[in-house]
């Protein structure tokens, strides 16, 4: 478990947060610009001046009332928004900078592993100035990993990159999550990144943590702002069940029933994550027949809330997984939807997140 | 060159070398602080550092002479603890030169530190480098052009000083007589040949030093990330 509590005052801004995070997987710290996400991350790293607080990771205490470890004595990797590579060192020497400063016994990440995980093999002898934005950020992530950190802190690592570079880095972050046993705290204001990468989500607003919990839960909590966005979405965990060669579809086993998506090449049993926009989900009381929609699952209405004068957001349970639907208020009344109603959710579009 | 000229050259080189060394040692933390402090009245200190740029050297020399003399603040203090006043000594010249050349060392360093910002140091800290480690592995190499410029300007400017030396060092051969004063003496005695030799030498030295700085700074130019 990772326990943190910080109180920091900077001019008129006040950060006062307390949260517990799982010590595995990717935890996203999500919120608008200026809500204190970066300050919080810097406080964990020991980079903020005059912080009051407490930080404990596993058995190690980095900070409490009587103790303050300086940044270089905290076992962490920090990826800044701009790659911030050392301009006077080659890529190889940048990577070695942190690697060399870890005692031999504490090295858990091998040099070659980090290099191949981030795909920077061919860049080793280049200078930072000769790299593209995406390449620089990949080197910066590998450099932070080679510190063999107990936690990897990432401050909007994709925010300053163009779309192409983002798409170039995301698969590496997927692999990092799946292949390394290092907890990651990932600051972001992009729901796209968070939905794809995070296992856990902490929602920040004006210096405080509103709530924190598993990602599928947090995206769909109707007492939280994410469920009310125009692009509100749900995350469903599934596994690859089979491939349909005739119609070029891949069948995925979800919590209840199966989903069909365009054919991919993932092996059977491979875990995948599905993203479903609330506006792509419609509800029927009886199982629809003669419909073009392939993905229809039985669901139970969990709760409903009005969304402006004409619309409603409905939170459904498919098995144990939450799913949001955005429908009109007229439909909700006509169908007499209320908590406990049994319905069928027709899902018009399912996006497969790697 | 006369024996006196050789002595003056030796005094000059020792003076400039020692002054540069002291200024790099004291100027580095001062420049770092000036580059990164958010103190409201930092500009007052910056003006103070820049003062020798605009002040007539004789004015600086005059006040230093008074301060370093037996009844001055510094000289009096030294005498009270059993030392000797610094006026008309080599040590006094060093003190005077340190003040005189201060902006030539502090300003290039401050500019270099401002340009690099704090980020490289924060990165180095999160990668496990201690403060001393960070100084040598990050600050020195990234700010190398700044250090080089500071060292050469500090050295060359000290070699060329005249007014301050004349006021606080006088003209004691082998002890406080520097090249620029030797040139003045030669001209005063109408020994133009000697004056030419020393002046030409200084001109060439200064030019070569600056060529070295600009050439090396080009070589060390690092590409910004």
Coordinates of C-alpha atoms in Angstrom, one line a residue:
Chain A
X1 CA 0.0 0.0 0.0
X2 CA 1.1 3.6 -0.6
X3 CA -0.1 6.1 1.9
X4 CA 0.2 9.8 1.3
X5 CA -0.9 13.0 3.0
X6 CA 0.3 16.4 2.0
X7 CA -0.5 20.0 3.0
X8 CA 1.2 22.7 0.9
X9 CA 0.4 26.4 0.6
X10 CA 1.7 28.3 -2.4
X11 CA 0.4 31.9 -2.4
X12 CA -3.4 31.6 -2.6
X13 CA -3.3 27.9 -3.7
X14 CA -3.7 25.3 -1.0
X15 CA -3.1 21.6 -1.5
X16 CA -4.6 19.4 1.2
X17 CA -4.8 15.8 0.1
X18 CA -4.8 12.4 1.7
X19 CA -5.1 9.1 -0.2
X20 CA -4.2 5.5 -0.3
X21 CA -3.1 3.9 -3.5
X22 CA -2.5 0.3 -4.5
X23 CA 1.1 -0.7 -4.8
X24 CA 0.7 -2.2 -8.2
X25 CA -0.6 -1.2 -11.6
X26 CA -1.1 2.3 -12.9
X27 CA -2.9 4.8 -10.7
X28 CA -4.1 7.9 -12.5
X29 CA -4.3 11.3 -10.8
X30 CA -6.9 13.1 -12.9
X31 CA -8.1 16.6 -12.8
X32 CA -8.1 20.0 -14.6
X33 CA -4.9 22.1 -15.0
X34 CA -4.2 23.9 -11.8
X35 CA -5.9 21.5 -9.5
X36 CA -2.6 20.6 -7.8
X37 CA -1.8 17.3 -9.5
X38 CA 1.8 18.3 -10.4
X39 CA 2.4 19.8 -7.0
X40 CA 1.2 16.6 -5.4
X41 CA 3.6 14.5 -7.6
X42 CA 6.5 16.9 -6.8
X43 CA 5.7 16.6 -3.1
X44 CA 6.0 12.8 -3.3
X45 CA 9.4 13.2 -5.0
X46 CA 10.5 15.6 -2.3
X47 CA 10.9 18.4 -4.9
X48 CA 8.4 20.8 -3.2
X49 CA 9.8 23.2 -0.6
X50 CA 8.3 23.2 2.8
X51 CA 5.8 20.4 2.5
X52 CA 4.0 19.1 5.5
X53 CA 2.9 15.6 5.3
X54 CA 3.6 11.9 5.3
X55 CA 4.5 9.4 2.7
X56 CA 4.9 5.7 3.2
X57 CA 5.4 3.1 0.5
X58 CA 5.5 -0.5 1.6
X59 CA 7.7 -0.5 4.7
X60 CA 9.6 2.6 3.8
X61 CA 8.7 6.0 5.2
X62 CA 10.0 8.9 3.1
X63 CA 8.5 11.6 5.0
X64 CA 6.6 12.3 8.3
X65 CA 6.7 14.8 11.1
X66 CA 10.3 14.1 12.0
X67 CA 11.7 12.9 8.8
X68 CA 12.3 14.3 5.3
X69 CA 14.3 12.3 2.8
X70 CA 15.8 14.5 0.0
X71 CA 14.8 13.5 -3.5
X72 CA 18.0 11.7 -4.2
X73 CA 17.4 9.4 -1.3
X74 CA 13.9 8.4 -2.4
X75 CA 13.8 5.4 -4.7
X76 CA 11.6 6.9 -7.4
X77 CA 11.6 7.5 -11.1
X78 CA 10.2 10.8 -12.3
X79 CA 9.1 11.5 -15.8
X80 CA 8.6 15.2 -16.4
X81 CA 6.2 16.7 -18.9
X82 CA 9.1 17.8 -21.1
X83 CA 11.6 15.0 -21.5
X84 CA 14.3 17.1 -19.8
X85 CA 17.2 14.9 -21.1
X86 CA 20.7 16.1 -20.1
X87 CA 21.7 18.0 -23.3
X88 CA 25.4 17.4 -22.7
X89 CA 25.1 13.6 -22.6
X90 CA 24.4 11.0 -25.3
X91 CA 21.2 8.9 -25.0
X92 CA 23.3 6.1 -23.5
X93 CA 24.9 8.3 -20.9
X94 CA 21.5 9.8 -20.1
X95 CA 20.2 6.3 -19.4
X96 CA 23.3 5.4 -17.4
X97 CA 23.0 8.5 -15.2
X98 CA 20.4 7.0 -12.8
X99 CA 21.4 3.4 -13.5
X100 CA 25.0 3.9 -12.2
X101 CA 23.7 5.6 -9.1
X102 CA 21.8 2.6 -8.0
X103 CA 23.7 0.1 -5.8
X104 CA 24.3 -3.2 -7.6
X105 CA 22.1 -5.2 -5.2
X106 CA 19.2 -2.8 -5.6
X107 CA 19.2 -3.0 -9.4
X108 CA 16.0 -4.8 -10.4
X109 CA 15.6 -3.4 -13.9
X110 CA 18.3 -4.6 -16.4
X111 CA 19.8 -2.0 -18.8
X112 CA 18.9 -4.1 -21.9
X113 CA 15.4 -4.8 -20.7
X114 CA 14.5 -1.1 -20.2
X115 CA 16.1 -0.2 -23.6
X116 CA 14.1 -2.8 -25.4
X117 CA 10.9 -2.2 -23.5
X118 CA 10.9 1.4 -24.6
X119 CA 12.4 0.6 -28.0
X120 CA 15.3 3.0 -27.8
X121 CA 18.0 0.5 -28.9
X122 CA 18.8 2.3 -32.1
X123 CA 19.0 5.7 -30.4
X124 CA 21.8 5.0 -27.9
X125 CA 24.6 6.8 -29.6
X126 CA 22.5 9.8 -30.6
X127 CA 22.4 13.2 -28.9
X128 CA 19.1 14.4 -27.3
X129 CA 19.0 17.3 -29.7
X130 CA 18.8 14.8 -32.6
X131 CA 15.7 13.0 -31.3
X132 CA 12.0 13.6 -32.0
X133 CA 9.7 14.6 -29.2
X134 CA 8.3 11.1 -28.9
X135 CA 11.8 9.5 -28.9
X136 CA 13.0 11.9 -26.2
X137 CA 10.1 11.0 -24.0
X138 CA 10.7 7.3 -24.4
X139 CA 14.4 7.8 -23.4
X140 CA 13.2 9.8 -20.4
X141 CA 10.9 7.0 -19.3
X142 CA 13.6 4.3 -19.8
X143 CA 16.0 6.6 -17.8
X144 CA 13.5 6.8 -14.9
X145 CA 12.9 3.0 -15.0
X146 CA 16.7 2.3 -14.8
X147 CA 16.7 3.9 -11.4
X148 CA 14.9 0.6 -10.4
X149 CA 12.4 2.7 -8.5
X150 CA 9.8 1.6 -6.0
X151 CA 7.4 3.9 -7.7
X152 CA 7.3 5.6 -11.1
X153 CA 5.9 9.1 -11.1
X154 CA 4.8 10.4 -14.5
X155 CA 3.7 14.0 -14.9
X156 CA 1.6 14.2 -18.1
X157 CA 4.3 12.5 -20.1
X158 CA 2.3 12.8 -23.3
X159 CA 0.8 16.2 -22.9
X160 CA 3.4 18.1 -24.9
X161 CA 3.5 15.6 -27.8
X162 CA 1.6 15.6 -31.0
X163 CA -1.0 12.9 -31.7
X164 CA 1.5 10.8 -33.7
X165 CA 4.1 10.7 -31.0
X166 CA 1.4 9.9 -28.4
X167 CA 0.3 6.8 -30.4
X168 CA 3.9 5.9 -30.7
X169 CA 4.4 5.9 -26.9
X170 CA 1.2 4.4 -25.7
X171 CA 2.0 0.8 -26.6
X172 CA 5.2 1.1 -24.6
X173 CA 3.3 2.2 -21.6
X174 CA 0.9 -0.8 -22.0
X175 CA 3.9 -3.1 -22.0
X176 CA 5.4 -1.3 -19.0
X177 CA 2.2 -1.9 -17.0
X178 CA 1.9 -5.5 -18.1
X179 CA 5.6 -6.5 -17.8
X180 CA 7.1 -4.6 -14.9
X181 CA 6.2 -4.8 -11.3
X182 CA 6.6 -1.1 -10.6
X183 CA 3.6 0.9 -9.4
X184 CA 3.0 4.0 -11.5
X185 CA 1.4 7.2 -10.5
X186 CA 0.3 8.9 -13.7
X187 CA -0.9 12.5 -13.8
X188 CA -3.2 13.4 -16.6
X189 CA -6.1 15.5 -17.7
X190 CA -6.8 13.3 -20.7
X191 CA -9.7 10.8 -20.3
X192 CA -8.4 8.9 -23.3
X193 CA -5.0 8.2 -21.7
X194 CA -6.6 7.4 -18.3
X195 CA -9.2 5.0 -19.8
X196 CA -6.6 3.1 -21.7
X197 CA -3.8 2.9 -19.1
X198 CA -5.1 3.3 -15.5
X199 CA -6.2 0.6 -13.2
X200 CA -7.0 3.0 -10.4
X201 CA -8.2 6.6 -10.5
X202 CA -7.9 9.4 -8.1
X203 CA -10.0 12.5 -8.9
X204 CA -8.5 15.8 -7.9
X205 CA -10.2 19.2 -7.7
X206 CA -8.8 22.4 -6.3
X207 CA -6.1 20.9 -4.2
X208 CA -8.1 18.0 -2.7
X209 CA -8.9 14.5 -3.7
X210 CA -12.6 14.1 -4.4
X211 CA -12.6 10.3 -4.6
X212 CA -10.4 7.4 -5.5
X213 CA -11.1 3.9 -6.6
X214 CA -10.9 1.3 -9.4
X215 CA -11.1 2.9 -12.9
X216 CA -14.3 1.2 -14.1
X217 CA -16.0 2.4 -10.8
X218 CA -14.7 5.9 -11.0
X219 CA -15.7 6.5 -14.6
X220 CA -19.3 5.5 -13.9
X221 CA -20.0 6.9 -10.4
X222 CA -22.9 9.2 -11.0
X223 CA -22.0 11.3 -7.9
X224 CA -18.7 12.1 -9.7
X225 CA -18.2 14.5 -12.6
X226 CA -16.8 12.0 -15.1
X227 CA -20.1 10.3 -15.6
X228 CA -21.7 13.6 -16.6
X229 CA -19.4 14.6 -19.3
X230 CA -20.6 14.7 -22.9
X231 CA -18.2 11.9 -23.7
X232 CA -18.9 9.9 -20.5
X233 CA -17.6 6.3 -21.0
X234 CA -17.4 2.9 -19.3
X235 CA -14.6 0.4 -19.2
X236 CA -15.3 -3.3 -19.5
X237 CA -12.6 -5.9 -18.9
X238 CA -12.9 -8.9 -21.2
X239 CA -10.8 -11.7 -22.7
X240 CA -10.4 -12.9 -26.3
X241 CA -12.7 -15.9 -26.7
X242 CA -12.4 -16.8 -30.4
X243 CA -12.0 -15.4 -33.9
X244 CA -14.8 -15.6 -36.5
X245 CA -13.0 -16.1 -39.8
X246 CA -16.1 -16.0 -42.0
X247 CA -17.2 -12.5 -40.9
X248 CA -13.8 -11.3 -39.8
X249 CA -14.8 -10.7 -36.2
X250 CA -13.2 -11.4 -32.8
X251 CA -15.5 -12.5 -30.0
X252 CA -14.6 -11.3 -26.5
X253 CA -15.9 -12.8 -23.3
X254 CA -17.2 -10.0 -21.0
X255 CA -18.6 -10.2 -17.5
X256 CA -21.9 -11.3 -18.9
X257 CA -22.3 -12.5 -22.5
X258 CA -19.9 -11.8 -25.4
X259 CA -18.9 -8.8 -27.5
X260 CA -18.0 -8.9 -31.1
X261 CA -15.4 -6.5 -32.5
X262 CA -13.6 -6.3 -35.9
X263 CA -11.1 -9.1 -36.2
X264 CA -7.7 -8.7 -34.5
X265 CA -4.8 -10.9 -34.1
X266 CA -4.7 -11.2 -30.3
X267 CA -4.3 -14.8 -28.9
X268 CA -7.2 -16.6 -27.2
X269 CA -7.4 -15.8 -23.5
X270 CA -5.6 -12.4 -23.9
X271 CA -7.1 -9.8 -21.6
X272 CA -8.5 -6.7 -23.3
X273 CA -10.2 -3.5 -22.2
X274 CA -13.3 -2.2 -23.9
X275 CA -14.3 1.4 -24.0
X276 CA -18.0 2.1 -24.5
X277 CA -19.4 5.7 -24.7
X278 CA -22.6 6.3 -22.8
X279 CA -24.1 7.9 -25.8
X280 CA -23.6 4.6 -27.8
X281 CA -25.7 2.6 -25.4
X282 CA -29.5 2.3 -25.8
X283 CA -31.9 0.3 -23.7
X284 CA -34.8 -2.0 -24.5
X285 CA -37.1 -3.9 -22.2
X286 CA -37.3 -7.0 -24.3
X287 CA -34.4 -8.7 -26.1
X288 CA -34.3 -7.1 -29.5
X289 CA -34.5 -9.3 -32.6
X290 CA -33.9 -8.4 -36.2
X291 CA -31.5 -5.7 -35.3
X292 CA -28.2 -4.8 -36.9
X293 CA -26.6 -4.2 -33.5
X294 CA -24.4 -7.2 -32.6
X295 CA -23.6 -6.4 -29.0
X296 CA -26.6 -6.8 -26.8
X297 CA -26.2 -7.7 -23.1
X298 CA -28.8 -8.1 -20.3
X299 CA -28.4 -5.5 -17.6
X300 CA -29.9 -4.2 -14.4
X301 CA -30.6 -0.5 -13.8
X302 CA -28.5 0.6 -10.8
X303 CA -29.4 4.3 -10.7
X304 CA -30.6 7.1 -12.8
X305 CA -29.9 10.9 -12.8
X306 CA -31.2 13.7 -14.9
X307 CA -28.7 15.2 -17.3
X308 CA -30.1 18.6 -18.3
X309 CA -33.8 19.0 -19.2
X310 CA -34.0 16.4 -21.9
X311 CA -31.5 13.6 -21.0
X312 CA -30.7 11.1 -18.4
X313 CA -27.6 9.2 -17.4
X314 CA -28.4 5.6 -16.5
X315 CA -25.9 3.5 -14.6
X316 CA -26.4 -0.2 -15.4
X317 CA -24.8 -3.3 -13.9
X318 CA -23.8 -6.1 -16.4
X319 CA -22.9 -8.8 -14.0
X320 CA -20.7 -7.0 -11.6
X321 CA -19.4 -4.4 -14.1
X322 CA -20.9 -0.9 -14.3
X323 CA -22.0 0.5 -17.7
X324 CA -23.3 4.0 -18.4
X325 CA -26.1 4.7 -20.9
X326 CA -27.2 8.2 -22.0
X327 CA -30.9 8.2 -23.0
X328 CA -33.7 10.8 -23.3
X329 CA -35.8 11.5 -20.3
X330 CA -38.8 10.7 -22.4
X331 CA -37.5 7.2 -23.0
X332 CA -36.7 6.7 -19.3
X333 CA -40.3 7.6 -18.4
X334 CA -41.9 5.6 -21.3
X335 CA -39.9 2.5 -20.3
X336 CA -40.6 3.2 -16.6
X337 CA -37.0 2.7 -15.7
X338 CA -36.1 2.6 -12.0
X339 CA -33.4 1.0 -10.0
X340 CA -33.8 -2.7 -10.3
X341 CA -35.4 -2.7 -13.7
X342 CA -34.2 -5.5 -16.0
X343 CA -33.2 -4.3 -19.4
X344 CA -31.1 -5.1 -22.5
X345 CA -28.3 -2.8 -23.4
X346 CA -27.7 -2.4 -27.1
X347 CA -24.2 -1.2 -27.7
X348 CA -23.7 0.5 -31.0
X349 CA -20.0 0.8 -30.8
X350 CA -17.2 -0.8 -28.8
X351 CA -13.7 0.4 -28.9
X352 CA -10.9 -2.0 -28.1
X353 CA -8.2 -0.5 -25.9
X354 CA -4.9 -2.3 -26.3
Chain B
X1 CA 62.6 43.2 -21.9
X2 CA 64.2 44.6 -18.7
X3 CA 64.5 42.6 -15.5
X4 CA 61.8 45.0 -14.1
X5 CA 59.5 44.1 -17.0
X6 CA 59.8 40.4 -16.3
X7 CA 59.1 41.0 -12.6
X8 CA 56.0 43.1 -13.6
X9 CA 54.8 40.3 -15.9
X10 CA 55.2 37.7 -13.1
X11 CA 53.3 39.9 -10.6
X12 CA 50.5 40.5 -13.2
X13 CA 50.1 36.8 -14.0
X14 CA 50.1 35.8 -10.3
X15 CA 47.6 38.6 -9.5
X16 CA 45.2 37.7 -12.4
X17 CA 45.4 34.0 -11.7
X18 CA 44.8 34.3 -8.0
X19 CA 42.0 36.8 -8.5
X20 CA 40.3 34.5 -11.1
X21 CA 40.5 31.5 -8.8
X22 CA 39.0 33.5 -5.9
X23 CA 36.3 34.9 -8.0
X24 CA 35.2 31.6 -9.4
X25 CA 35.0 30.2 -5.9
X26 CA 33.0 33.1 -4.5
X27 CA 31.2 34.1 -7.7
X28 CA 29.7 30.6 -8.4
X29 CA 27.4 30.4 -5.3
X30 CA 26.6 34.2 -5.6
X31 CA 25.7 33.8 -9.3
X32 CA 23.6 30.7 -8.6
X33 CA 21.8 32.5 -5.9
X34 CA 21.2 35.5 -8.1
X35 CA 20.0 33.3 -10.9
X36 CA 17.4 31.5 -8.8
X37 CA 16.3 33.6 -5.9
X38 CA 12.9 35.1 -5.8
X39 CA 14.0 37.8 -3.3
X40 CA 12.2 41.1 -4.1
X41 CA 15.3 43.2 -3.6
X42 CA 17.6 41.0 -5.7
X43 CA 18.1 43.9 -8.2
X44 CA 19.9 46.0 -5.5
X45 CA 22.5 43.3 -5.2
X46 CA 22.7 43.0 -8.9
X47 CA 23.4 46.7 -9.2
X48 CA 26.1 46.4 -6.5
X49 CA 27.8 43.6 -8.4
X50 CA 27.7 45.6 -11.6
X51 CA 29.0 48.8 -10.0
X52 CA 32.7 48.3 -11.0
X53 CA 31.5 48.3 -14.6
X54 CA 30.6 52.0 -14.5
X55 CA 32.6 53.3 -11.6
X56 CA 35.9 55.1 -12.4
X57 CA 38.6 52.7 -11.1
X58 CA 40.2 55.5 -9.2
X59 CA 37.0 55.9 -7.2
X60 CA 37.0 52.2 -6.3
X61 CA 40.7 52.4 -5.6
X62 CA 40.3 55.4 -3.4
X63 CA 37.7 53.8 -1.1
X64 CA 39.6 50.5 -1.1
X65 CA 42.8 52.4 -0.1
X66 CA 41.0 53.9 2.9
X67 CA 39.3 50.6 3.9
X68 CA 42.6 48.6 3.6
X69 CA 44.8 51.2 5.3
X70 CA 45.7 51.1 9.0
X71 CA 42.7 53.2 10.0
X72 CA 40.3 51.6 7.6
X73 CA 37.7 49.0 8.4
X74 CA 39.5 46.1 6.9
X75 CA 43.1 47.3 7.6
X76 CA 42.3 48.3 11.1
X77 CA 40.6 44.9 11.8
X78 CA 43.7 43.1 10.5
X79 CA 46.0 45.2 12.6
X80 CA 43.9 44.5 15.7
X81 CA 44.3 40.8 15.3
X82 CA 48.0 41.1 14.9
X83 CA 48.1 41.3 11.1
X84 CA 49.3 44.0 8.8
X85 CA 47.3 46.5 6.8
X86 CA 46.8 45.5 3.2
X87 CA 47.4 48.9 1.4
X88 CA 50.5 48.7 -0.8
X89 CA 50.8 44.9 -0.6
X90 CA 50.2 42.2 -3.1
X91 CA 47.4 40.8 -0.9
X92 CA 45.8 44.3 -1.1
X93 CA 46.0 44.2 -4.9
X94 CA 44.2 40.8 -4.9
X95 CA 41.4 42.2 -2.7
X96 CA 41.1 45.2 -5.0
X97 CA 41.1 43.1 -8.1
X98 CA 38.4 40.8 -6.7
X99 CA 36.1 43.8 -6.4
X100 CA 37.1 45.3 -9.7
X101 CA 36.6 42.1 -11.8
X102 CA 33.6 40.8 -9.9
X103 CA 30.9 41.6 -12.5
X104 CA 33.1 40.0 -15.3
X105 CA 32.8 36.7 -13.5
X106 CA 29.4 36.8 -11.9
X107 CA 27.4 38.0 -14.9
X108 CA 28.4 35.3 -17.4
X109 CA 27.9 32.7 -14.7
X110 CA 24.5 34.1 -13.7
X111 CA 23.4 34.1 -17.4
X112 CA 24.5 30.5 -17.8
X113 CA 22.7 29.4 -14.7
X114 CA 19.5 31.3 -15.7
X115 CA 19.6 29.7 -19.1
X116 CA 19.9 26.1 -17.7
X117 CA 17.1 26.6 -15.1
X118 CA 16.4 24.3 -12.2
X119 CA 15.0 21.4 -14.2
X120 CA 18.3 19.5 -15.0
X121 CA 19.1 19.6 -11.3
X122 CA 15.6 18.3 -10.3
X123 CA 16.0 15.5 -12.9
X124 CA 19.5 14.6 -11.5
X125 CA 18.1 14.6 -7.9
X126 CA 15.3 12.2 -8.9
X127 CA 17.9 10.0 -10.5
X128 CA 19.8 9.7 -7.3
X129 CA 22.5 12.4 -7.5
X130 CA 23.5 14.1 -4.3
X131 CA 24.0 17.9 -4.3
X132 CA 27.8 17.7 -4.8
X133 CA 27.4 15.1 -7.4
X134 CA 24.8 17.3 -9.2
X135 CA 27.3 20.3 -9.2
X136 CA 30.0 18.3 -11.0
X137 CA 27.8 16.1 -13.2
X138 CA 25.2 18.6 -14.3
X139 CA 25.9 22.2 -13.4
X140 CA 29.6 22.3 -14.5
X141 CA 29.2 20.6 -17.9
X142 CA 25.9 22.4 -18.9
X143 CA 27.2 25.8 -17.8
X144 CA 30.7 25.2 -19.1
X145 CA 30.6 28.0 -21.7
X146 CA 29.6 30.3 -18.8
X147 CA 32.5 29.2 -16.6
X148 CA 34.9 29.6 -19.5
X149 CA 33.8 33.1 -20.3
X150 CA 33.8 34.0 -16.7
X151 CA 37.3 32.8 -16.1
X152 CA 38.8 34.4 -19.2
X153 CA 37.0 37.7 -18.8
X154 CA 38.0 37.8 -15.1
X155 CA 41.6 37.0 -15.9
X156 CA 42.0 39.4 -18.8
X157 CA 40.2 42.2 -17.1
X158 CA 42.5 41.9 -14.1
X159 CA 45.6 41.9 -16.3
X160 CA 44.4 45.2 -17.8
X161 CA 43.6 47.0 -14.6
X162 CA 45.4 50.3 -13.9
X163 CA 43.6 52.8 -11.8
X164 CA 42.8 50.5 -8.9
X165 CA 46.3 49.2 -8.8
X166 CA 47.8 52.6 -8.9
X167 CA 45.6 53.7 -5.9
X168 CA 46.1 50.8 -3.6
X169 CA 49.3 49.1 -4.8
X170 CA 51.4 52.0 -5.7
X171 CA 54.4 51.1 -7.8
X172 CA 56.7 48.7 -5.8
X173 CA 58.9 46.8 -8.3
X174 CA 58.6 43.0 -7.9
X175 CA 55.8 43.4 -5.4
X176 CA 52.9 45.5 -6.7
X177 CA 54.2 46.8 -10.0
X178 CA 52.0 45.3 -12.7
X179 CA 52.4 45.4 -16.5
X180 CA 50.1 48.2 -17.2
X181 CA 52.0 50.4 -14.7
X182 CA 55.3 49.3 -16.2
X183 CA 54.0 50.5 -19.6
X184 CA 53.0 53.8 -18.1
X185 CA 56.5 54.2 -16.6
X186 CA 58.2 53.4 -19.9
X187 CA 56.1 56.0 -21.7
X188 CA 56.8 58.5 -19.0
X189 CA 60.5 57.9 -19.4
X190 CA 60.1 58.1 -23.2
X191 CA 61.2 54.5 -23.6
X192 CA 58.8 53.8 -26.5
X193 CA 60.5 50.7 -27.6
X194 CA 59.9 49.0 -24.2
X195 CA 56.4 50.3 -24.1
X196 CA 55.7 48.9 -27.6
X197 CA 57.0 45.5 -26.6
X198 CA 54.8 45.2 -23.5
X199 CA 51.7 46.8 -25.1
X200 CA 52.0 44.6 -28.1
X201 CA 52.4 41.6 -25.9
X202 CA 49.3 42.4 -23.9
X203 CA 47.3 43.1 -27.1
X204 CA 48.2 39.7 -28.5
X205 CA 47.5 38.0 -25.2
X206 CA 44.1 39.5 -24.8
X207 CA 43.2 38.7 -28.4
X208 CA 44.3 35.1 -28.1
X209 CA 42.4 34.7 -24.9
X210 CA 39.2 35.9 -26.5
X211 CA 39.7 33.8 -29.6
X212 CA 40.1 30.8 -27.3
X213 CA 36.9 31.6 -25.4
X214 CA 34.7 32.2 -28.5
X215 CA 36.3 29.1 -30.2
X216 CA 35.8 26.8 -27.3
X217 CA 32.3 28.1 -26.6
X218 CA 31.4 27.2 -30.1
X219 CA 32.8 23.7 -29.6
X220 CA 30.9 23.2 -26.3
X221 CA 27.7 24.5 -27.6
X222 CA 25.1 22.0 -26.6
X223 CA 21.9 21.5 -28.4
X224 CA 18.9 22.5 -26.3
X225 CA 16.3 19.9 -25.6

